[in-house]
Short mmCIF file of C-alpha atoms and ligand atoms in Angstrom, two decimals:
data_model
loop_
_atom_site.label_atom_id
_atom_site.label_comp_id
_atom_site.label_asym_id
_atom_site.label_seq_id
_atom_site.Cartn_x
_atom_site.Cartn_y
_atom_site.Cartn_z
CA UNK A 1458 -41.26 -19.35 -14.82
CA UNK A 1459 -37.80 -18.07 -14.25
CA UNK A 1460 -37.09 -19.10 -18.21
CA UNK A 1461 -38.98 -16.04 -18.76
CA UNK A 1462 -36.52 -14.16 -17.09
CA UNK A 1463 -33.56 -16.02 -18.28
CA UNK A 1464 -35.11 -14.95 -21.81
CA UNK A 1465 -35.51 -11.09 -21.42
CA UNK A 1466 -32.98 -10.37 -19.21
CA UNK A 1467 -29.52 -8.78 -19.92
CA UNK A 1468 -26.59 -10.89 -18.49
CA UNK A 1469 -25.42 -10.83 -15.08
CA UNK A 1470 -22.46 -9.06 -16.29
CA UNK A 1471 -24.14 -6.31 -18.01
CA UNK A 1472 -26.01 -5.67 -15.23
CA UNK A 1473 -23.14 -5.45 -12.68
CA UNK A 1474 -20.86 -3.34 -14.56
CA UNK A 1475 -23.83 -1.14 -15.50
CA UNK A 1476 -24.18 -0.60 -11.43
CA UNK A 1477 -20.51 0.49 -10.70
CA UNK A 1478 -20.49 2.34 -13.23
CA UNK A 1479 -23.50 4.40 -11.97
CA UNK A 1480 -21.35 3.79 -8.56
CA UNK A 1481 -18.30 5.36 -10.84
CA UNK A 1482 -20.08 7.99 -11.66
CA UNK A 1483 -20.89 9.40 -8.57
CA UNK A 1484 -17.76 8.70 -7.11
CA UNK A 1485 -16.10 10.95 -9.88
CA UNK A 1486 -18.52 13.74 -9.36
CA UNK A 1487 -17.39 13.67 -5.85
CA UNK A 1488 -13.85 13.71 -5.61
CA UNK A 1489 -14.27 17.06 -7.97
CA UNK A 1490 -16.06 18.59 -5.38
CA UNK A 1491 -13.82 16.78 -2.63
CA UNK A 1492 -10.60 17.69 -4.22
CA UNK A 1493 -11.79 21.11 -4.79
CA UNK A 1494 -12.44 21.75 -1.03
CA UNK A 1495 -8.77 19.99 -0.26
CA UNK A 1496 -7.35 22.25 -2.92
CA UNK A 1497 -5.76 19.12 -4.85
CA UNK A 1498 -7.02 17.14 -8.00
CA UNK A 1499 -8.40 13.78 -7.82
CA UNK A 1500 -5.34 12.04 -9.16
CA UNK A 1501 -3.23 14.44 -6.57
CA UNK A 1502 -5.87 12.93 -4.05
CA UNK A 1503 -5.06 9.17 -5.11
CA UNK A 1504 -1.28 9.96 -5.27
CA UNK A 1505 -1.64 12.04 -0.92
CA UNK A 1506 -3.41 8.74 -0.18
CA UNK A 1507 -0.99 6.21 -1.63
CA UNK A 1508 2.26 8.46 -0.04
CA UNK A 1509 0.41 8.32 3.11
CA UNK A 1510 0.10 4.27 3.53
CA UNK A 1511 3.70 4.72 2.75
CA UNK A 1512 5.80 5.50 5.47
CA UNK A 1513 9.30 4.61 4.57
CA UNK A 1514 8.04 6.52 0.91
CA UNK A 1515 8.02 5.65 -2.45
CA UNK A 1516 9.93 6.21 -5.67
CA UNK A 1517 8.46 8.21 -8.25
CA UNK A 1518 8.10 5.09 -10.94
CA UNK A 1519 6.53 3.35 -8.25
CA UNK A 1520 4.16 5.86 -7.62
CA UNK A 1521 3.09 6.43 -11.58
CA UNK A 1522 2.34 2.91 -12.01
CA UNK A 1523 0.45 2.82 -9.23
CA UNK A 1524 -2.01 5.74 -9.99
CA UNK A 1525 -1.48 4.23 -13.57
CA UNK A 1526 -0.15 6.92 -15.44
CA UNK A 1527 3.05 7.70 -17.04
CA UNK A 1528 6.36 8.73 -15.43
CA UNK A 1529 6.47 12.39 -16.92
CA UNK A 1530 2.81 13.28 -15.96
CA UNK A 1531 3.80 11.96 -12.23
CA UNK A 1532 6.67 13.71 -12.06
CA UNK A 1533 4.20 17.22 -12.98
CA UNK A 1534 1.87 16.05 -10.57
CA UNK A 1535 4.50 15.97 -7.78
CA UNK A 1536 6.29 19.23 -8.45
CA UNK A 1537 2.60 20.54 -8.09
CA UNK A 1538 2.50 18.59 -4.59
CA UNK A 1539 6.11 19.74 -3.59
CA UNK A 1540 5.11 23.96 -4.62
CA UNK A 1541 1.94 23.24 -2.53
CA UNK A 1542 4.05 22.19 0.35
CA UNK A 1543 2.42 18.66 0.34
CA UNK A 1544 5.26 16.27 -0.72
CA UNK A 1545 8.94 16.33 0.04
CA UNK A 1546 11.52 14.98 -1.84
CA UNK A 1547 14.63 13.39 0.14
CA UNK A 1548 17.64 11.27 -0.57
CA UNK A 1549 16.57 7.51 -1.32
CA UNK A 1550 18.65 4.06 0.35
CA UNK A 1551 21.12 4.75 -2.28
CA UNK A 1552 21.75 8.09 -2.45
CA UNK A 1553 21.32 8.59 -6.50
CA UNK A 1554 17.49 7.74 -6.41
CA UNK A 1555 14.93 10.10 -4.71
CA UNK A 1556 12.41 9.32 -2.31
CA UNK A 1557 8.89 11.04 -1.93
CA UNK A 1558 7.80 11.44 1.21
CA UNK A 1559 4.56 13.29 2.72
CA UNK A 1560 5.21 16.35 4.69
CA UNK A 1561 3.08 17.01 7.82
CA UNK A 1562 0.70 19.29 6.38
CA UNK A 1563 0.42 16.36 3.17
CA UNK A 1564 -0.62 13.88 5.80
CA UNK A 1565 -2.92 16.26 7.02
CA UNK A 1566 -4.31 16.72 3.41
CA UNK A 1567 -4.56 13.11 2.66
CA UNK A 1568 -6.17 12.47 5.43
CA UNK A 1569 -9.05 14.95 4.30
CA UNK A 1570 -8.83 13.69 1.18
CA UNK A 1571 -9.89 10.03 2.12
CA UNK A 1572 -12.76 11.07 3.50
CA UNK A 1573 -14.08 11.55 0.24
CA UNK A 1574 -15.85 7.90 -0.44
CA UNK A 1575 -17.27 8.09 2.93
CA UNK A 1576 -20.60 8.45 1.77
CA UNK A 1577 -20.20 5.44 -0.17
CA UNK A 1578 -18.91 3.47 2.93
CA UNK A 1579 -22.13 4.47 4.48
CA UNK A 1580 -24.07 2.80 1.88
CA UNK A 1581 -21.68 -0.30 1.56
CA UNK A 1582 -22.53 -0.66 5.98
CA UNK A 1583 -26.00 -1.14 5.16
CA UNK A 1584 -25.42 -4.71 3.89
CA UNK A 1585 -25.11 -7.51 6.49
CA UNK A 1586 -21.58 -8.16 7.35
CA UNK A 1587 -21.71 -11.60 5.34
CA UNK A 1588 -22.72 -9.75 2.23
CA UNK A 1589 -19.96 -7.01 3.07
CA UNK A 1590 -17.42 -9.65 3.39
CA UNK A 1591 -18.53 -11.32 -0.25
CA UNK A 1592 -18.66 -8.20 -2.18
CA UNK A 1593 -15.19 -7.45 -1.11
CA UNK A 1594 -14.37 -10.62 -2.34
CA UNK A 1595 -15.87 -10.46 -5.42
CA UNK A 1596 -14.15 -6.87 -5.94
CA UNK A 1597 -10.59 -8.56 -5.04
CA UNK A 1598 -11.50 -10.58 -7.96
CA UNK A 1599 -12.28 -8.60 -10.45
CA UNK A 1600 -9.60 -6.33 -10.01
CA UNK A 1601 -7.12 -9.18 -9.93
CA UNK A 1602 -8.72 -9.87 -13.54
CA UNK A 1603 -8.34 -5.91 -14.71
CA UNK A 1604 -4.99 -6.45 -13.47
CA UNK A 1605 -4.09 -9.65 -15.52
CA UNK A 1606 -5.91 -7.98 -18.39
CA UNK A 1607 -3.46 -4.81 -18.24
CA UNK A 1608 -6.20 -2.24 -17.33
CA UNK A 1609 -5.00 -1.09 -14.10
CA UNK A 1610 -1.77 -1.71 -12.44
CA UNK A 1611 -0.61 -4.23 -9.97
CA UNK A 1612 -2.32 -3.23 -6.69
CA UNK A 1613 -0.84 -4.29 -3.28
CA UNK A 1614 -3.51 -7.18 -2.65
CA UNK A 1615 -3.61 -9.90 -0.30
CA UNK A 1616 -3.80 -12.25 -3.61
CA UNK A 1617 -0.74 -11.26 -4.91
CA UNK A 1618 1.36 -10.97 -1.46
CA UNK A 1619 4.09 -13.52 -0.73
CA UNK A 1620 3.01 -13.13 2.83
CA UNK A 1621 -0.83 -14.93 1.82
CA UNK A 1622 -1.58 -18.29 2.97
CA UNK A 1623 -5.23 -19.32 1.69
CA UNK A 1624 -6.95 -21.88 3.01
CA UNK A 1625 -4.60 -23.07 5.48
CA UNK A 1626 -7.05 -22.94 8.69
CA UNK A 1627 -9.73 -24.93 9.54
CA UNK A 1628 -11.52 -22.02 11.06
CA UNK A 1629 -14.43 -21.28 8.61
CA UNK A 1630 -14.76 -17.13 9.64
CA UNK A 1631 -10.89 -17.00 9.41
CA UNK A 1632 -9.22 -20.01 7.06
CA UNK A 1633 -6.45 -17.46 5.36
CA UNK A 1634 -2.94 -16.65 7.06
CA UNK A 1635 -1.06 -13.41 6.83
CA UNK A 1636 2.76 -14.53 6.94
CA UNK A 1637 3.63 -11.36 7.95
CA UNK A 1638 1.78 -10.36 11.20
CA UNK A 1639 1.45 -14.46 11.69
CA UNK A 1640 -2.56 -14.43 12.17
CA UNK A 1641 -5.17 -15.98 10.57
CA UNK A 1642 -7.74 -13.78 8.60
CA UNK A 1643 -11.08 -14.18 6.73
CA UNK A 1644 -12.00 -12.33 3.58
CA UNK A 1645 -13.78 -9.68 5.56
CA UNK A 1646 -9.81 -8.57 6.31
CA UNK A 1647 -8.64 -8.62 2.62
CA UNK A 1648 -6.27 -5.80 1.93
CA UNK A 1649 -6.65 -3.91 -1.35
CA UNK A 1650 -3.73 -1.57 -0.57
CA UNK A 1651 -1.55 -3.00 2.03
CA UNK A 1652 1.80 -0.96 3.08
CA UNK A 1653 3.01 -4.17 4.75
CA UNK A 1654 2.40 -5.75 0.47
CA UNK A 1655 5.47 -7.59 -1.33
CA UNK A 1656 4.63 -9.36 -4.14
CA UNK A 1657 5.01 -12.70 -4.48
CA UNK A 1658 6.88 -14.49 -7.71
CA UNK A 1659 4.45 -15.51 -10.70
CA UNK A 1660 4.71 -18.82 -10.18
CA UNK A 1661 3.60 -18.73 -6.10
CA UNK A 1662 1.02 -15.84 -7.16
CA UNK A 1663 -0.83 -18.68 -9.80
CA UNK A 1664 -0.54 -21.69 -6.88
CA UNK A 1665 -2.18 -18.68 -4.05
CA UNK A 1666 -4.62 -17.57 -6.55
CA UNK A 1667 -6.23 -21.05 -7.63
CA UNK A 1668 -6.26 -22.43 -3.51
CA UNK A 1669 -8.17 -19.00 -2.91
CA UNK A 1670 -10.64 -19.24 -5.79
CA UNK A 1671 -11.05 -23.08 -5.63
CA UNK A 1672 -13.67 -23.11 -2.57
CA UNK A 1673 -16.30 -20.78 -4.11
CA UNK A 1674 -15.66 -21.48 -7.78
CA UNK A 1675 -16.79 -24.79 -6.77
CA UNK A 1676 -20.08 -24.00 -5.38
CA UNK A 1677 -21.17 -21.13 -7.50
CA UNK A 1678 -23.83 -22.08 -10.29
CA UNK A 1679 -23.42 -20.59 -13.40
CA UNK A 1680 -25.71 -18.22 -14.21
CA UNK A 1681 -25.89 -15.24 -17.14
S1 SF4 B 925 1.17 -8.45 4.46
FE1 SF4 B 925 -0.70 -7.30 3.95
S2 SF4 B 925 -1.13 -7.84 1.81
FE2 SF4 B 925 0.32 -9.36 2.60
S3 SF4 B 925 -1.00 -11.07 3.30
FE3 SF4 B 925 -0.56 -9.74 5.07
S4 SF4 B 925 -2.34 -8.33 5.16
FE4 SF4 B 925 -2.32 -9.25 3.10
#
């Protein structure tokens, strides 16, 4: 009977992307009214967040190509930040480049400004923790594949971290290993955005990447 279904029904794909982007779309709805309560845009939102997992601060080119937009328009958007009394600009490591850094009342800000997908949190803590932990992965991997694809901008992810050491464990729950703290971790602890992030070379990215994918790959059926 299910050939029936395989026969009138859209693929798996379809349907997926057509349910983030309904997801999308109220996300964007609400970071308007989010941003307008925080006095900021949405992309001055992003950029508050980003500064504020940050602590040592970031260079402007860094920044850009993280919110994925060009160096001009970021360098607008922080001049707004710095007349608002959000962002400060100091001396970088070497003295010629400049460093952005959040000023109290930014960190205050950002931290409003997060709050904004909390409703959508909410709905993700309905799902039992297993489910939780597999649609996390399955998000790590298709941004990893927007990534590859150009469509977004390298994000600080466990996958691409020279700290990440898949499958090393034995332990089931927690088989990964974060180099840098030196503890083991499942995928219910990947990091999209990690401030602790250094990317690893191409070459150790690719070996990471296949070890992580390798276990579920193998056991998912293929289906439309
Ligand atoms: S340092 Fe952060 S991004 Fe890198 S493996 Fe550890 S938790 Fe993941």
């Amino acid at each position: 009977m299910s050939a029936i279904f395989d026969a009138i029904s859209e693929p798996v794909a379809r349907r997926v992307t057509a349910g983030l982007a309904k997801i999308g779309l109220v996300l964007r709805s609400r970071a308007w009214k989010g941003a307008g309560t925080a006095g900021v845009t949405p992309t001055q939102g992003h950029a508050l967040a980003l500064l504020r997992d940050a602590p040592d601060g970031m260079r402007l080119a860094g920044l850009a190509k993280l919110l994925g937009i060009s160096a001009p328009t970021a360098s607008d958007m922080i001049n707004a930040l710095v007349a608002k009394g959000l962002v400060a600009k100091q001396p970088g490591p070497d003295r010629r480049s400049i460093n952005l850094m959040l000023t109290p009342e930014g960190e205050a800000s950002a931290d409003r400004t997060r709050e904004w997908p909390d409703f959508l949190a909410d709905a993700v803590d309905t799902l039992p923790a297993g489910e939780q932990a597999g649609l996390l992965r399955g998000l790590v991997r298709v941004i990893r594949a927007l990534q590859v694809n150009g469509d977004i901008p390298v994000q600080r992810m466990c996958v691409s971290c020279r700290f990440f050491r898949p499958y090393v464990h034995d332990d089931p729950v927690n088989p990964h290993h974060c180099a840098y703290v030196d503890a083991p971790f499942g995928d219910r602890h990947l990091r999209l955005n990690c401030g602790e992030h250094q990317l690893a070379d191409p070459v150790e990215q690719e070996e990471h990447w296949q070890r992580f994918i390798a276990p579920t790959d193998a056991q998912l059926p293929q289906t439309r």
